């Protein structure tokens, strides 16, 4: 029997303020309120000069910008428009020849617990091979590519490869329907779809490729020339001759060197669609320069990133949080991050805490919804309580959503 919402009372009331320790403040990138206020004052005094300084200091430019802001067509503002750069270059190439080159970029933990580690140098090679494979199939600068992938290293590779050649990606969350996929393919005018045969969640295989087929079959997707499939599991899937190919096969013969395509700072890096809960999904376009600058800065400012941090954002790449704090921000900042494929309740509701202990996670960024569900689970099962795991590595917690 359901309970009327009016009778539900929250029993959790929190009004305490926990001040950071003096040592934490001293070591922080933005060290205390005085340093924070100095940033605000600089922005207030000359906001164009403020953002120009940060853009020059934070990003690697192929062609430096000479004009910071064009507001002549407000509210369609343009930032650093005559400058040229590449998002993938800023996430990968610029770390080559530095100590970050051989640093672990991604600690991938699969649904079943298997762990794979990829260095920045290895990730650059993977991205370059896949970028070359996309180019070999006619995908070029300015094209749109829909990505319908599970949370895997290959999902990050697909997004980075699109950025590398100047193609605009549009990621669709792997839980969305064939209809949702069809609407986004059609609206974006995508020339290709990158997907997987299946995704693994909670020990179960869930189809992705068959949903792509169903979405394309609904019509209006004649723009699709290629469907590239990451073979996540050994289970077979339908492959359409002349259109479909496996990711590992198309990468096998490609070079691991692919020069990044330099684009204007205003070049569309990605289009991410709203959920469609209030009508037709609306595509929100993000440009390369301004987006990448903010992704990098917030990694450093909000998460106070240090060279030895192990960063974990639990968001899916299908959401904006996953774009910024899985695919772009951590890599641009040279961080080591955890990418997790599964669900927090499999094989038990202590999965998050066990992973934090195993990987010595220092910065944990997750959603209140997840925490609430795990609190409830711990109340009924002491074995999954966070106190059962060693969480002493944690330095900073973030909440989103």
XYZ file of N, CA and C in Angstrom, residues 93-282:
570
model
N 47.835 14.292 -26.100
C 49.134 14.594 -26.711
C 50.005 15.501 -25.847
N 49.388 16.480 -25.212
C 50.213 17.448 -24.490
C 50.877 16.856 -23.244
N 50.427 15.661 -22.847
C 51.072 14.990 -21.722
C 52.275 14.148 -22.158
N 52.399 13.932 -23.477
C 53.520 13.126 -23.956
C 54.830 13.887 -23.729
N 55.868 13.149 -23.342
C 57.150 13.782 -23.042
C 57.208 14.374 -21.653
N 56.158 14.178 -20.857
C 56.126 14.617 -19.459
C 55.957 13.373 -18.587
N 56.098 13.499 -17.279
C 55.898 12.338 -16.402
C 54.493 11.730 -16.515
N 53.525 12.506 -16.990
C 52.154 12.002 -17.114
C 52.047 10.932 -18.199
N 52.954 10.950 -19.159
C 52.904 10.027 -20.298
C 52.708 8.571 -19.850
N 53.454 8.138 -18.846
C 53.384 6.754 -18.381
C 52.545 6.589 -17.113
N 51.836 7.640 -16.758
C 50.928 7.593 -15.611
C 49.651 6.859 -16.011
N 49.025 6.175 -15.067
C 47.739 5.527 -15.343
C 46.671 6.590 -15.566
N 46.043 6.544 -16.725
C 44.947 7.468 -17.031
C 43.632 6.921 -16.509
N 43.388 5.632 -16.752
C 42.116 5.013 -16.387
C 42.353 3.690 -15.665
N 41.720 3.548 -14.506
C 41.590 2.257 -13.831
C 40.163 1.798 -14.120
N 40.024 0.822 -14.998
C 38.695 0.361 -15.380
C 38.322 -0.878 -14.577
N 37.212 -0.788 -13.841
C 36.690 -1.966 -13.146
C 35.395 -2.390 -13.801
N 35.393 -3.608 -14.339
C 34.239 -4.140 -15.051
C 33.153 -4.582 -14.077
N 31.989 -4.827 -14.620
C 30.834 -5.253 -13.840
C 31.177 -6.462 -12.965
N 31.971 -7.385 -13.528
C 32.321 -8.601 -12.799
C 33.510 -8.452 -11.876
N 34.112 -7.266 -11.821
C 35.222 -7.022 -10.915
C 36.590 -7.038 -11.558
N 36.679 -7.429 -12.842
C 37.971 -7.447 -13.522
C 38.502 -6.016 -13.652
N 39.813 -5.856 -13.452
C 40.420 -4.521 -13.473
C 41.422 -4.416 -14.617
N 41.321 -3.346 -15.400
C 42.263 -3.044 -16.476
C 42.789 -1.635 -16.267
N 44.095 -1.463 -16.428
C 44.682 -0.128 -16.296
C 45.267 0.310 -17.634
N 45.041 1.572 -17.982
C 45.510 2.127 -19.247
C 46.295 3.401 -18.957
N 47.512 3.498 -19.464
C 48.312 4.715 -19.281
C 47.893 5.770 -20.308
N 48.378 6.987 -20.102
C 48.092 8.054 -21.059
C 48.660 7.720 -22.442
N 49.856 7.155 -22.477
C 50.471 6.789 -23.753
C 49.654 5.713 -24.463
N 49.191 4.721 -23.730
C 48.371 3.649 -24.304
C 47.017 4.178 -24.764
N 46.445 5.100 -23.992
C 45.143 5.659 -24.364
C 45.260 6.489 -25.639
N 46.339 7.261 -25.769
C 46.561 8.031 -26.986
C 46.645 7.111 -28.202
N 47.341 5.983 -28.070
C 47.461 5.039 -29.185
C 46.098 4.457 -29.559
N 45.286 4.096 -28.566
C 43.950 3.551 -28.833
C 43.076 4.584 -29.537
N 43.087 5.801 -29.015
C 42.270 6.877 -29.595
C 42.705 7.155 -31.030
N 44.007 7.184 -31.256
C 44.528 7.475 -32.598
C 44.137 6.383 -33.591
N 44.247 5.118 -33.181
C 43.859 4.032 -34.076
C 42.384 4.110 -34.437
N 41.555 4.399 -33.432
C 40.119 4.462 -33.728
C 39.781 5.701 -34.541
N 40.464 6.809 -34.283
C 40.258 8.018 -35.088
C 40.605 7.751 -36.551
N 41.703 7.025 -36.785
C 42.069 6.662 -38.158
C 41.029 5.748 -38.792
N 40.466 4.846 -37.994
C 39.423 3.953 -38.508
C 38.170 4.735 -38.900
N 37.823 5.741 -38.106
C 36.668 6.584 -38.447
C 36.924 7.333 -39.756
N 38.129 7.903 -39.874
C 38.466 8.635 -41.103
C 38.439 7.710 -42.316
N 38.902 6.480 -42.145
C 38.918 5.515 -43.254
C 37.507 5.170 -43.715
N 36.527 5.381 -42.833
C 35.135 5.115 -43.192
C 34.392 6.387 -43.568
N 35.145 7.433 -43.858
C 34.554 8.649 -44.402
C 34.081 9.659 -43.392
N 34.281 9.401 -42.096
C 33.870 10.375 -41.076
C 34.900 11.495 -41.045
N 34.421 12.728 -41.094
C 35.336 13.869 -41.211
C 34.913 15.017 -40.302
N 35.763 16.030 -40.279
C 35.504 17.228 -39.481
C 34.121 17.799 -39.826
N 33.343 18.089 -38.791
C 32.015 18.661 -38.979
C 30.897 17.642 -39.015
N 31.227 16.348 -39.217
C 30.209 15.304 -39.191
C 29.732 15.079 -37.769
N 28.516 14.562 -37.630
C 27.988 14.191 -36.319
C 27.997 12.672 -36.187
N 28.376 12.206 -35.009
C 28.456 10.775 -34.718
C 27.706 10.501 -33.417
N 26.756 9.565 -33.468
C 26.021 9.174 -32.263
C 26.771 8.035 -31.575
N 26.939 8.153 -30.275
C 27.627 7.132 -29.476
C 26.624 6.558 -28.468
N 26.451 5.244 -28.509
C 25.487 4.533 -27.659
C 26.249 3.375 -27.029
N 26.996 3.693 -25.962
C 28.001 2.779 -25.433
C 27.848 2.546 -23.932
N 28.367 1.398 -23.470
C 28.431 1.174 -22.021
C 29.591 1.948 -21.411
N 29.659 1.934 -20.078
C 30.760 2.590 -19.369
C 32.000 1.710 -19.448
N 32.812 1.959 -20.456
C 34.028 1.199 -20.687
C 35.119 2.152 -21.156
N 36.345 1.665 -21.202
C 37.432 2.453 -21.780
C 37.090 2.812 -23.221
N 36.465 1.869 -23.933
C 36.118 2.096 -25.342
C 35.115 3.218 -25.521
N 34.258 3.452 -24.543
C 33.341 4.587 -24.617
C 34.091 5.903 -24.606
N 35.090 6.006 -23.737
C 35.946 7.195 -23.687
C 36.741 7.324 -24.981
N 37.266 6.194 -25.480
C 38.028 6.196 -26.730
C 37.180 6.719 -27.877
N 35.929 6.280 -27.954
C 35.044 6.708 -29.040
C 34.827 8.214 -29.016
N 34.583 8.783 -27.832
C 34.363 10.222 -27.714
C 35.625 10.996 -28.059
N 36.757 10.550 -27.529
C 38.025 11.227 -27.790
C 38.412 11.144 -29.267
N 38.119 10.003 -29.909
C 38.463 9.840 -31.326
C 37.660 10.801 -32.198
N 36.389 10.984 -31.855
C 35.568 11.953 -32.599
C 36.156 13.357 -32.456
N 36.473 13.728 -31.217
C 37.053 15.047 -30.973
C 38.370 15.204 -31.723
N 39.119 14.128 -31.838
C 40.442 14.181 -32.462
C 40.369 14.551 -33.936
N 39.312 14.099 -34.621
C 39.190 14.383 -36.058
C 38.226 15.533 -36.343
N 37.727 16.173 -35.285
C 36.829 17.316 -35.470
C 35.395 16.936 -35.737
N 35.042 15.656 -35.521
C 33.646 15.234 -35.642
C 32.928 15.545 -34.332
N 31.685 15.945 -34.414
C 30.897 16.305 -33.235
C 30.149 15.078 -32.738
N 30.428 14.654 -31.504
C 29.724 13.463 -31.009
C 28.453 13.835 -30.260
N 27.517 12.903 -30.279
C 26.291 13.027 -29.499
C 26.068 11.699 -28.791
N 26.340 11.693 -27.498
C 26.241 10.458 -26.728
C 24.803 10.278 -26.248
N 24.297 9.064 -26.438
C 22.957 8.703 -25.966
C 23.133 7.682 -24.843
N 22.552 7.950 -23.702
C 22.666 7.063 -22.546
C 22.218 5.647 -22.909
N 23.004 4.661 -22.472
C 22.759 3.268 -22.835
C 21.463 2.677 -22.319
N 20.725 3.400 -21.490
C 19.431 2.912 -21.015
C 18.259 3.463 -21.813
N 18.532 4.331 -22.796
C 17.463 4.929 -23.587
C 16.963 3.968 -24.656
N 15.747 4.215 -25.102
C 15.048 3.321 -26.020
C 15.455 3.536 -27.474
N 14.978 2.619 -28.326
C 15.217 2.731 -29.767
C 14.615 4.021 -30.307
N 13.453 4.411 -29.809
C 12.796 5.638 -30.268
C 13.637 6.863 -29.905
N 14.159 6.869 -28.672
C 15.008 7.983 -28.239
C 16.248 8.078 -29.115
N 16.802 6.937 -29.460
C 17.982 6.891 -30.317
C 17.651 7.415 -31.713
N 16.539 6.956 -32.251
C 16.126 7.377 -33.600
C 15.926 8.894 -33.678
N 15.285 9.458 -32.646
C 15.043 10.906 -32.630
C 16.348 11.690 -32.654
N 17.335 11.217 -31.913
C 18.603 11.927 -31.815
C 19.448 11.756 -33.074
N 19.431 10.566 -33.652
C 20.126 10.348 -34.928
C 19.562 11.271 -35.994
N 18.261 11.306 -36.070
C 17.560 12.091 -37.094
C 17.816 13.580 -36.909
N 17.691 14.067 -35.683
C 17.840 15.495 -35.434
C 19.278 15.952 -35.671
N 20.241 15.122 -35.274
C 21.652 15.489 -35.430
C 22.147 15.303 -36.856
N 21.439 14.474 -37.648
C 21.925 14.146 -38.981
C 23.218 13.359 -38.909
N 23.278 12.411 -37.981
C 24.505 11.646 -37.744
C 24.856 10.762 -38.929
N 26.140 10.632 -39.207
C 26.599 9.788 -40.321
C 27.011 8.410 -39.836
N 27.197 8.262 -38.510
C 27.643 6.981 -37.975
C 27.119 6.801 -36.556
N 27.019 5.538 -36.151
C 26.696 5.186 -34.767
C 27.812 4.284 -34.251
N 28.297 4.583 -33.064
C 29.261 3.712 -32.381
C 28.543 3.109 -31.188
N 28.520 1.775 -31.125
C 27.762 1.102 -30.081
C 28.510 -0.140 -29.621
N 27.856 -0.986 -28.840
C 28.410 -2.266 -28.395
C 27.362 -3.343 -28.633
N 27.819 -4.581 -28.729
C 26.838 -5.649 -28.903
C 25.927 -5.739 -27.676
N 26.535 -5.717 -26.500
C 25.787 -5.750 -25.242
C 26.501 -4.870 -24.223
N 25.796 -4.537 -23.149
C 26.437 -3.954 -21.991
C 26.177 -4.868 -20.805
N 27.071 -4.823 -19.818
C 26.939 -5.654 -18.624
C 26.543 -4.772 -17.445
N 25.443 -5.128 -16.812
C 24.984 -4.395 -15.635
C 24.381 -5.389 -14.658
N 24.956 -5.436 -13.471
C 24.425 -6.337 -12.456
C 24.491 -7.797 -12.846
N 25.533 -8.172 -13.583
C 25.697 -9.569 -13.977
C 24.849 -9.995 -15.155
N 24.155 -9.054 -15.771
C 23.275 -9.381 -16.894
C 23.760 -8.710 -18.180
N 23.584 -9.412 -19.289
C 23.845 -8.830 -20.608
C 22.602 -8.086 -21.078
N 22.774 -6.827 -21.410
C 21.660 -6.025 -21.919
C 21.990 -5.579 -23.335
N 21.070 -5.747 -24.279
C 21.384 -5.470 -25.686
C 21.525 -3.980 -25.971
N 22.473 -3.641 -26.817
C 22.602 -2.288 -27.341
C 22.482 -2.297 -28.866
N 23.223 -3.198 -29.521
C 23.225 -3.220 -30.981
C 21.822 -3.449 -31.549
N 21.052 -4.361 -30.963
C 19.708 -4.625 -31.483
C 18.810 -3.405 -31.324
N 19.045 -2.597 -30.286
C 18.269 -1.361 -30.099
C 18.647 -0.341 -31.170
N 19.929 -0.288 -31.514
C 20.377 0.575 -32.615
C 19.674 0.162 -33.910
N 19.657 -1.136 -34.191
C 18.988 -1.634 -35.401
C 17.522 -1.242 -35.417
N 16.858 -1.394 -34.266
C 15.431 -1.050 -34.174
C 15.217 0.446 -34.395
N 16.102 1.263 -33.829
C 15.971 2.709 -33.988
C 16.143 3.138 -35.430
N 17.155 2.592 -36.103
C 17.391 2.935 -37.507
C 16.235 2.462 -38.378
N 15.660 1.298 -38.034
C 14.551 0.736 -38.816
C 13.271 1.565 -38.714
N 13.194 2.432 -37.718
C 11.998 3.277 -37.568
C 11.906 4.338 -38.658
N 13.015 4.544 -39.374
C 12.983 5.482 -40.497
C 13.568 6.834 -40.175
N 13.912 7.555 -41.210
C 14.475 8.888 -41.053
C 15.939 8.884 -40.682
N 16.587 7.720 -40.755
C 17.995 7.606 -40.366
C 18.874 7.229 -41.557
N 18.440 7.630 -42.753
C 19.202 7.293 -43.953
C 20.591 7.940 -43.955
N 20.782 8.921 -43.078
C 22.085 9.592 -42.964
C 23.170 8.658 -42.428
N 22.775 7.581 -41.751
C 23.737 6.658 -41.157
C 24.397 5.804 -42.232
N 25.705 5.913 -42.349
C 26.469 5.130 -43.328
C 27.254 3.994 -42.668
N 27.579 4.181 -41.380
C 28.382 3.186 -40.675
C 27.849 2.956 -39.268
N 27.854 1.694 -38.846
C 27.596 1.327 -37.455
C 28.800 0.508 -36.997
N 29.522 1.023 -36.012
C 30.728 0.349 -35.520
C 30.423 -0.222 -34.140
N 30.718 -1.512 -33.963
C 30.270 -2.253 -32.787
C 31.453 -2.720 -31.934
N 31.494 -2.276 -30.697
C 32.454 -2.786 -29.715
C 31.917 -4.119 -29.196
N 32.701 -5.178 -29.328
C 32.262 -6.502 -28.907
C 32.565 -6.667 -27.411
N 31.629 -6.203 -26.593
C 31.822 -6.224 -25.138
C 31.749 -7.633 -24.571
N 30.885 -8.474 -25.141
C 30.739 -9.858 -24.688
C 30.873 -10.778 -25.896
N 31.109 -12.075 -25.677
C 31.234 -13.007 -26.806
C 29.919 -13.284 -27.525
N 28.812 -12.853 -26.947
C 27.507 -13.149 -27.527
C 27.338 -12.479 -28.887
N 26.857 -13.236 -29.847
C 26.700 -12.729 -31.213
C 25.594 -11.686 -31.287
N 25.711 -10.803 -32.279
C 24.657 -9.829 -32.559
C 24.495 -9.728 -34.070
N 23.377 -9.206 -34.489
C 23.126 -9.049 -35.932
C 24.060 -7.994 -36.509
N 24.670 -8.306 -37.648
C 25.565 -7.367 -38.331
C 25.081 -7.204 -39.766
N 24.801 -5.958 -40.148
C 24.288 -5.655 -41.483
C 25.474 -5.478 -42.430
N 25.518 -6.311 -43.456
C 26.623 -6.276 -44.425
C 26.699 -4.915 -45.115
N 27.927 -4.389 -45.244
C 28.131 -3.128 -45.936
C 27.946 -1.906 -45.065
N 27.376 -2.091 -43.860
C 27.137 -0.956 -42.960
C 27.830 -1.155 -41.612
N 27.795 -2.376 -41.100
C 28.264 -2.656 -39.752
C 29.666 -3.255 -39.749
N 30.439 -2.911 -38.742
C 31.771 -3.497 -38.575
C 32.117 -3.498 -37.096
N 33.032 -4.402 -36.713
C 33.452 -4.497 -35.318
C 34.607 -3.537 -35.050
N 34.561 -2.925 -33.885
C 35.550 -1.928 -33.499
C 36.969 -2.501 -33.529
N 37.169 -3.699 -32.972
C 38.516 -4.260 -32.918
C 39.052 -4.588 -34.304
N 38.149 -4.938 -35.214
C 38.581 -5.272 -36.573
C 38.986 -4.028 -37.353
N 38.219 -2.953 -37.228
C 38.550 -1.742 -37.990
C 39.795 -1.065 -37.434
N 40.107 -1.298 -36.150
C 41.293 -0.693 -35.542
C 42.561 -1.490 -35.831
N 42.404 -2.782 -36.120
C 43.549 -3.690 -36.198
C 44.610 -3.248 -37.196
N 44.173 -2.722 -38.320
C 45.122 -2.371 -39.385
C 45.507 -0.901 -39.393
N 45.041 -0.139 -38.415
C 45.280 1.306 -38.414
C 46.530 1.685 -37.625
N 47.125 2.776 -38.010
C 48.291 3.315 -37.310
C 47.869 3.889 -35.965
N 48.797 3.842 -35.002
C 48.508 4.458 -33.703
C 48.982 5.910 -33.654
N 49.204 6.477 -34.844
C 49.525 7.906 -34.956
C 48.443 8.568 -35.795
N 47.801 9.567 -35.219
C 46.766 10.321 -35.937
C 46.853 11.776 -35.496
N 47.441 12.641 -36.319
C 47.537 14.058 -35.945
C 46.154 14.642 -35.646
N 46.060 15.372 -34.553
C 44.784 15.967 -34.166
C 44.382 17.070 -35.136
N 43.107 17.095 -35.507
C 42.551 18.128 -36.386
C 42.292 19.380 -35.557
N 43.007 20.442 -35.873
C 42.818 21.676 -35.120
C 41.549 22.390 -35.574
N 40.779 22.862 -34.618
C 39.484 23.481 -34.918
C 39.393 24.820 -34.195
N 38.451 25.628 -34.623
C 38.179 26.886 -33.934
C 37.696 26.595 -32.516
N 37.989 27.507 -31.613
C 37.508 27.359 -30.237
C 35.995 27.264 -30.182
N 35.308 27.800 -31.189
C 33.843 27.747 -31.236
C 33.320 26.508 -31.977
N 34.210 25.644 -32.447
C 33.783 24.429 -33.140
C 32.987 23.542 -32.178
N 31.846 22.977 -32.628
C 31.030 22.143 -31.736
C 31.766 20.858 -31.343
N 32.066 20.726 -30.070
C 32.703 19.510 -29.570
C 31.674 18.388 -29.457
N 30.501 18.722 -28.914
C 29.440 17.707 -28.811
C 28.070 18.360 -28.733
N 27.073 17.548 -29.043
C 25.670 17.905 -28.852
C 25.090 16.869 -27.905
N 24.532 17.331 -26.799
C 23.912 16.423 -25.839
C 22.451 16.815 -25.695
N 21.582 15.830 -25.833
C 20.151 16.108 -25.873
C 19.511 16.060 -24.489
N 18.507 16.916 -24.298
C 17.701 16.850 -23.088
C 16.903 15.549 -23.113
N 16.337 15.178 -21.977
C 15.697 13.866 -21.844
C 14.442 13.717 -22.691
N 13.806 14.821 -23.042
C 12.566 14.726 -23.812
C 11.324 14.591 -22.946
N 11.482 14.757 -21.632
C 10.340 14.592 -20.720
C 9.314 15.709 -20.879
N 9.708 16.840 -21.467
C 8.773 17.959 -21.661
C 8.523 18.216 -23.144
N 8.679 17.188 -23.968
C 8.460 17.350 -25.408
C 9.625 16.778 -26.180
N 9.788 17.250 -27.400
C 10.872 16.745 -28.239
C 12.226 17.039 -27.606
N 13.136 16.055 -27.588
C 14.474 16.311 -27.039
C 15.157 17.477 -27.762
N 15.826 18.303 -26.985
C 16.484 19.482 -27.540
C 17.999 19.296 -27.444
